[in-house]
Short mmCIF file of C-alpha atoms in Angstrom, two decimals:
data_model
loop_
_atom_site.label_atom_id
_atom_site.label_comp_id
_atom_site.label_asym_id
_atom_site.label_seq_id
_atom_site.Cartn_x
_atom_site.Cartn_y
_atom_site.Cartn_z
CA UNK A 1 -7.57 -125.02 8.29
CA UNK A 2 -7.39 -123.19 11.41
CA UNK A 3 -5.05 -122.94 14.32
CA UNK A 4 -7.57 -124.72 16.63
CA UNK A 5 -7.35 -127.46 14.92
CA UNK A 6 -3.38 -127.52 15.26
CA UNK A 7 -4.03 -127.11 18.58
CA UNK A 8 -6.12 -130.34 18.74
CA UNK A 9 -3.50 -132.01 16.24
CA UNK A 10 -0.74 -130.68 18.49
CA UNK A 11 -2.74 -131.93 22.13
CA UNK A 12 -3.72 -135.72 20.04
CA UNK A 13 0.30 -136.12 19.69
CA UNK A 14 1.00 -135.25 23.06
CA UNK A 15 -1.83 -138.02 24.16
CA UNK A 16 -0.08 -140.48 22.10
CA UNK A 17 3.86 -139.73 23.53
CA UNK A 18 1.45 -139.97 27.04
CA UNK A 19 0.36 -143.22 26.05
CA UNK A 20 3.53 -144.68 24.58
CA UNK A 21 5.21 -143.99 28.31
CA UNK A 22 2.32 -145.58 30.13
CA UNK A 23 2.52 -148.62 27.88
CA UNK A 24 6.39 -148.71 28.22
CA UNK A 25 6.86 -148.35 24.43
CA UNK A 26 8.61 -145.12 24.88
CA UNK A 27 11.64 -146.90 26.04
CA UNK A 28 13.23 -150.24 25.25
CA UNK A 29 15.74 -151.87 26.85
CA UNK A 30 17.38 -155.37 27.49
CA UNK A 31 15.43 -156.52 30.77
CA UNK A 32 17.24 -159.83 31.89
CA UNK A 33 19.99 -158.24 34.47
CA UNK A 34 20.75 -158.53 37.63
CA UNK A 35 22.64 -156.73 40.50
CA UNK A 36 24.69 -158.35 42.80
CA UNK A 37 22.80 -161.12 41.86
CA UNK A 38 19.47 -159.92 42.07
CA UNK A 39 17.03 -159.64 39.50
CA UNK A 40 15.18 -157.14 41.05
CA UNK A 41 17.22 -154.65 41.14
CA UNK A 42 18.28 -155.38 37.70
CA UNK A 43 14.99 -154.39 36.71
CA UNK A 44 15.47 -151.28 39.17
CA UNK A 45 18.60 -150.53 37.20
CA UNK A 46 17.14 -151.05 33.49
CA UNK A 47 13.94 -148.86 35.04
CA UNK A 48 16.50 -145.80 36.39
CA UNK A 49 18.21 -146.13 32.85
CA UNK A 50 14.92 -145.83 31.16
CA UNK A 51 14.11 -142.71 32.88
CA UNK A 52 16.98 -141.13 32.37
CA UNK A 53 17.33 -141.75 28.64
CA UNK A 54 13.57 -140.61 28.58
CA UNK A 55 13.96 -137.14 30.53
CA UNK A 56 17.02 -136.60 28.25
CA UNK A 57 15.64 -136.90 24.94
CA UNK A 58 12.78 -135.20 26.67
CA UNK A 59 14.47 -132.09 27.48
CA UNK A 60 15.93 -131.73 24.30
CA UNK A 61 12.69 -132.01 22.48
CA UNK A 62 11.25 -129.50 24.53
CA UNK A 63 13.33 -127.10 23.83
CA UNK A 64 13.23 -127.42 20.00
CA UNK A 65 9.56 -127.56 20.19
CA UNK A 66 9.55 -124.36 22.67
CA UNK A 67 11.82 -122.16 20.17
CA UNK A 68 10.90 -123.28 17.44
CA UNK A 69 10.76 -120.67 14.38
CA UNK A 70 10.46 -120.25 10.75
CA UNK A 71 14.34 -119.85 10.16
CA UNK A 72 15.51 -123.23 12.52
CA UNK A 73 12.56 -125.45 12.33
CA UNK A 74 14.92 -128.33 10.11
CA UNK A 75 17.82 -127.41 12.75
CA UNK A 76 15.54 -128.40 15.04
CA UNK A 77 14.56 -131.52 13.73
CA UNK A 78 18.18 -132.21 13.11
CA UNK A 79 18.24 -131.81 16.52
CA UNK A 80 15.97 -134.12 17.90
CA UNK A 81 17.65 -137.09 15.35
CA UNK A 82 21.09 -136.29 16.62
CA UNK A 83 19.30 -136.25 20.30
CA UNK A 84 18.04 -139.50 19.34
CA UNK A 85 21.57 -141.12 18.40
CA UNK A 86 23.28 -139.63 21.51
CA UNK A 87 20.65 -141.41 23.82
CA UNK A 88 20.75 -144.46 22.23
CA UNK A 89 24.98 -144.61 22.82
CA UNK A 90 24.12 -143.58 26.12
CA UNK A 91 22.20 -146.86 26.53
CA UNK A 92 24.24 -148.97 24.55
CA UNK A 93 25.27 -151.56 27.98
CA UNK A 94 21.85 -152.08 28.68
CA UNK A 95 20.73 -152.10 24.88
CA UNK A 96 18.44 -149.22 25.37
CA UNK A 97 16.93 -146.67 23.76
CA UNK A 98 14.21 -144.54 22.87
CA UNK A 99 11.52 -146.18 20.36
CA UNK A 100 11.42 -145.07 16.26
CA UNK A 101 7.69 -144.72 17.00
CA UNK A 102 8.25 -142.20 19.89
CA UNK A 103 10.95 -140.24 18.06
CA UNK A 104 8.41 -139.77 15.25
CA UNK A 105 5.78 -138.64 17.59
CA UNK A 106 8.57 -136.09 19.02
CA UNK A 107 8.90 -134.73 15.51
CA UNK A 108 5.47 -134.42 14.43
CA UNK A 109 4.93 -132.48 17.70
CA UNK A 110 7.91 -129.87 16.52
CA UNK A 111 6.53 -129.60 12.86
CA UNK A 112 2.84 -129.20 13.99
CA UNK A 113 4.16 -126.58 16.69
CA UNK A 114 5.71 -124.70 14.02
CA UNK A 115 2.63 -124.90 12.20
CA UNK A 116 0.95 -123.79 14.81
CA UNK A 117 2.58 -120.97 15.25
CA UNK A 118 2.40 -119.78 11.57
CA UNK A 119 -1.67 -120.30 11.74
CA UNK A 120 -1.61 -118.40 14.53
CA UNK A 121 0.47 -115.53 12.81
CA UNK A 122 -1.89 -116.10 9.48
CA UNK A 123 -5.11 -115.75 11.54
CA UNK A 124 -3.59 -112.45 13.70
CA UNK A 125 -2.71 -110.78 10.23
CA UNK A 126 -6.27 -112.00 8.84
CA UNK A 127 -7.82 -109.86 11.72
CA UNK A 128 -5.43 -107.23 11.43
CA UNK A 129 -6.48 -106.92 7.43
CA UNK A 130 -10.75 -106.65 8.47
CA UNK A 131 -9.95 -104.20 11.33
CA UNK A 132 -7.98 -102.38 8.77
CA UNK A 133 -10.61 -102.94 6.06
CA UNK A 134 -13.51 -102.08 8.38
CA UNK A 135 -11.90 -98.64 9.43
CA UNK A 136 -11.46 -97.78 5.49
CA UNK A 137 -15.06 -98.72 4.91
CA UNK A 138 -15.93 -96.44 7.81
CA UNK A 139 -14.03 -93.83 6.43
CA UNK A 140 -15.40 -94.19 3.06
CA UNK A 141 -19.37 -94.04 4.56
CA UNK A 142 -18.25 -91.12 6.13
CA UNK A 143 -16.87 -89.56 3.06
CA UNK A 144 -20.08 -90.64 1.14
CA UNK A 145 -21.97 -89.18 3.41
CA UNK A 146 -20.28 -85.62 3.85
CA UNK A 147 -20.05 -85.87 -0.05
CA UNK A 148 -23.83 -86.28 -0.36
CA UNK A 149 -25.05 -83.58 1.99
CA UNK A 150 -22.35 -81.30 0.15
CA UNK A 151 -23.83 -82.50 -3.02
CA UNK A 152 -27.59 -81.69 -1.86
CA UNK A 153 -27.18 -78.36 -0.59
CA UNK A 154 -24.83 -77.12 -3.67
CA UNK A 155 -28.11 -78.65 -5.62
CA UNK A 156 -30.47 -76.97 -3.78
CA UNK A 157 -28.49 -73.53 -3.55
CA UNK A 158 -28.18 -73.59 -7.57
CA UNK A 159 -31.63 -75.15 -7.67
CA UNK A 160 -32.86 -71.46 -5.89
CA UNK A 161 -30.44 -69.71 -7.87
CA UNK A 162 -32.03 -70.73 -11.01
CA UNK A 163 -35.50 -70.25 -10.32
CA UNK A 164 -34.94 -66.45 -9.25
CA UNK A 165 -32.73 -65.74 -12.48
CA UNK A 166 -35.24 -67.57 -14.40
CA UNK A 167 -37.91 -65.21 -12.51
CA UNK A 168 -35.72 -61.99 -13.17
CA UNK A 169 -35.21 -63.31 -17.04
CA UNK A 170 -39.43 -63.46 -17.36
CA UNK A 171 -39.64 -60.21 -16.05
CA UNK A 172 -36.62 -58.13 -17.84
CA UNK A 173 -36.60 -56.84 -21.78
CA UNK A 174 -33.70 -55.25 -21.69
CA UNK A 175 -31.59 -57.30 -24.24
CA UNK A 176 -28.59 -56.62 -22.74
CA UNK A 177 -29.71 -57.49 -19.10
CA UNK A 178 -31.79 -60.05 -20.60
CA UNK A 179 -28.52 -61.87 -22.22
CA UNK A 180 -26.20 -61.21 -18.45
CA UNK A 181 -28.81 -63.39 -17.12
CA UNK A 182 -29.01 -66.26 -19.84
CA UNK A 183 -25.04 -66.61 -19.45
CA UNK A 184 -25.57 -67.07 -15.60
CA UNK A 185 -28.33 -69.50 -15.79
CA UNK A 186 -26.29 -71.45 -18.65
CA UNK A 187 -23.14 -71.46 -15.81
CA UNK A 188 -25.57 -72.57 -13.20
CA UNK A 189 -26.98 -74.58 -15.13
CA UNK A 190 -23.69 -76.51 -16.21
CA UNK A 191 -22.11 -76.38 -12.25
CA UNK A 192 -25.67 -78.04 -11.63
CA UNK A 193 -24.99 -80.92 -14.21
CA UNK A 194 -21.02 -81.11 -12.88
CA UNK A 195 -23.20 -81.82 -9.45
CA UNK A 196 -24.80 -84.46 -10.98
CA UNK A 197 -21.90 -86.40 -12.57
CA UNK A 198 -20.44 -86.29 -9.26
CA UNK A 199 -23.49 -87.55 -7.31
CA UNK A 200 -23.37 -90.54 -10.03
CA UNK A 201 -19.86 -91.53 -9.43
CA UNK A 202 -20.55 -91.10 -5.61
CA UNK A 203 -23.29 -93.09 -6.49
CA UNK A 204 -20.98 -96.32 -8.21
CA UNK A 205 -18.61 -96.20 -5.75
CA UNK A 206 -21.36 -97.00 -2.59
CA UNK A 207 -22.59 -99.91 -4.90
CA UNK A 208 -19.52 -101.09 -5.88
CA UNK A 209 -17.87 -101.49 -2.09
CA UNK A 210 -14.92 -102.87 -3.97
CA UNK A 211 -13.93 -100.03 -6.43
CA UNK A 212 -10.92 -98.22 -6.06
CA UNK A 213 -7.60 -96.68 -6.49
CA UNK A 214 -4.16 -98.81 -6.96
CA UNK A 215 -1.83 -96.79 -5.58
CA UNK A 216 2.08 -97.06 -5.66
CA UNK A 217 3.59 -94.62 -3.28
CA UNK A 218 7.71 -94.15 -2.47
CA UNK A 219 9.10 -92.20 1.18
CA UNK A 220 12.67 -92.44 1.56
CA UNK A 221 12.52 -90.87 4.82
CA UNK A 222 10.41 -94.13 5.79
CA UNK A 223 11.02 -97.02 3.32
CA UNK A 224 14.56 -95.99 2.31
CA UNK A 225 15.89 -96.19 -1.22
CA UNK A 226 14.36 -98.44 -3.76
CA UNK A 227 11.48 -99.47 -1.72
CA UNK A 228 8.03 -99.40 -2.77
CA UNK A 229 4.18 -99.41 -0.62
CA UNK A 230 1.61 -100.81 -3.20
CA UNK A 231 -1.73 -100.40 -1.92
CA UNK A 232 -5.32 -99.73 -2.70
CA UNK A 233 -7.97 -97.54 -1.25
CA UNK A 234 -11.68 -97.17 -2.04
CA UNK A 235 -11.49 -93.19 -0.68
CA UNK A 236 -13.35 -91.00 -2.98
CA UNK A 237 -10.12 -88.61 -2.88
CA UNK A 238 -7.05 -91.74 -3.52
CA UNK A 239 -4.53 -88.80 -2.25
CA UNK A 240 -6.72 -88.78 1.16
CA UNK A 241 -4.54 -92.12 1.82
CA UNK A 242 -1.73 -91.48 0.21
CA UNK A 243 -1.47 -88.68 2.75
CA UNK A 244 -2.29 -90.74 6.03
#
């Protein structure tokens, strides 16, 4: 579920191959020769052999395991099975080779690597996605915030407004003056309700942290022709984004 988990997964393989080696199950070989008639350095012979065939197939494996990638991860495993086969002639006097178990081990090591790697890439482009998401949330606060205080002091400027042309309206009988005025206090009046169906939608959108714009956007200058950025933003003002 995680890449430290691979990682455990990846270090419980290499245990085992460990293991395998120190047990002498890594390697088989015919043991009954002898040199010059001695059976010592038969077994010194068979021993050097083992080695050998062991760094070998070792090196190989390495390397797969080392560059191993999304686009050659079956090459590689091709690779360690034709690895395998080209030991196993090499050792074909002294009948030996390297173990099925230990080949296996070999390959579960290059698959869990790979998977390793691809947690790894999940988990950076996880973080990438909160940092990103964390900014826009930021951004939006921020934008809330300017939005209410613009909010409040258009209120409060019509709010004064109002009051004095309601004074002046109390105070005037001249029908003509008195109408001027009741056509401003029905504009304020309706710029002060426009004020208020914004603060409600400013309102939904700092409840509802998930509300927002789907945007498709084109730039041939970046993406080229016939390539498309679909995104979404929670800005108050979706063109805000579309801009950055």
């Amino acid at each position: 579920t995680n890449s430290t988990q691979y990682k455990e997964r990846l270090d419980q393989v290499r245990e085992k191959q460990k293991q395998l080696i120190k047990d002498g199950l890594a390697v088989i070989a015919n043991e009954q020769w002898t040199v010059n008639g001695s059976a010592t350095e038969g077994r010194k012979m068979v021993a050097d052999m083992k080695k050998l065939l062991l760094r070998s197939f070792n090196n190989e494996c390495d390397y797969c395991v080392d560059n191993v990638k999304f686009n050659n991860v079956e090459n590689h495993s091709s690779r360690i099975e034709k690895s395998f086969e080209a030991v196993k002639k090499l050792g074909r006097i002294l009948n030996a080779q390297i173990t099925d178990s230990y080949k296996q081990l070999k390959l579960d090591e290059l698959h869990l690597a790979f998977e390793y790697q691809v947690k790894k890439q999940d988990e950076k482009e996880e973080l990438r996605r909160l940092r990103e998401e964390q900014r826009e949330q930021q951004k939006i606060d921020q934008e809330i915030k300017v939005a209410r205080d613009k909010i409040a002091k258009e209120k409060k400027h019509f709010s004064a407004a109002l009051t004095d042309l309601e004074a002046k309206l109390e105070n005037t009988s001249d029908s003509q003056d008195r109408h001027n005025i009741e056509e401003k206090i029905a504009e304020l009046r309706e710029k002060f309700h426009a004020l208020e169906d914004e603060e409600k939608v400013v309102d939904y959108r700092e409840k509802n942290a998930k509300a927002g714009y789907v945007y498709i956007i084109s730039n041939l200058g970046s993406f080229g022709e016939n390539v498309f950025k679909i995104g979404m933003t929670r800005r108050l003002d979706p063109y805000e984004r579309i801009y950055e």
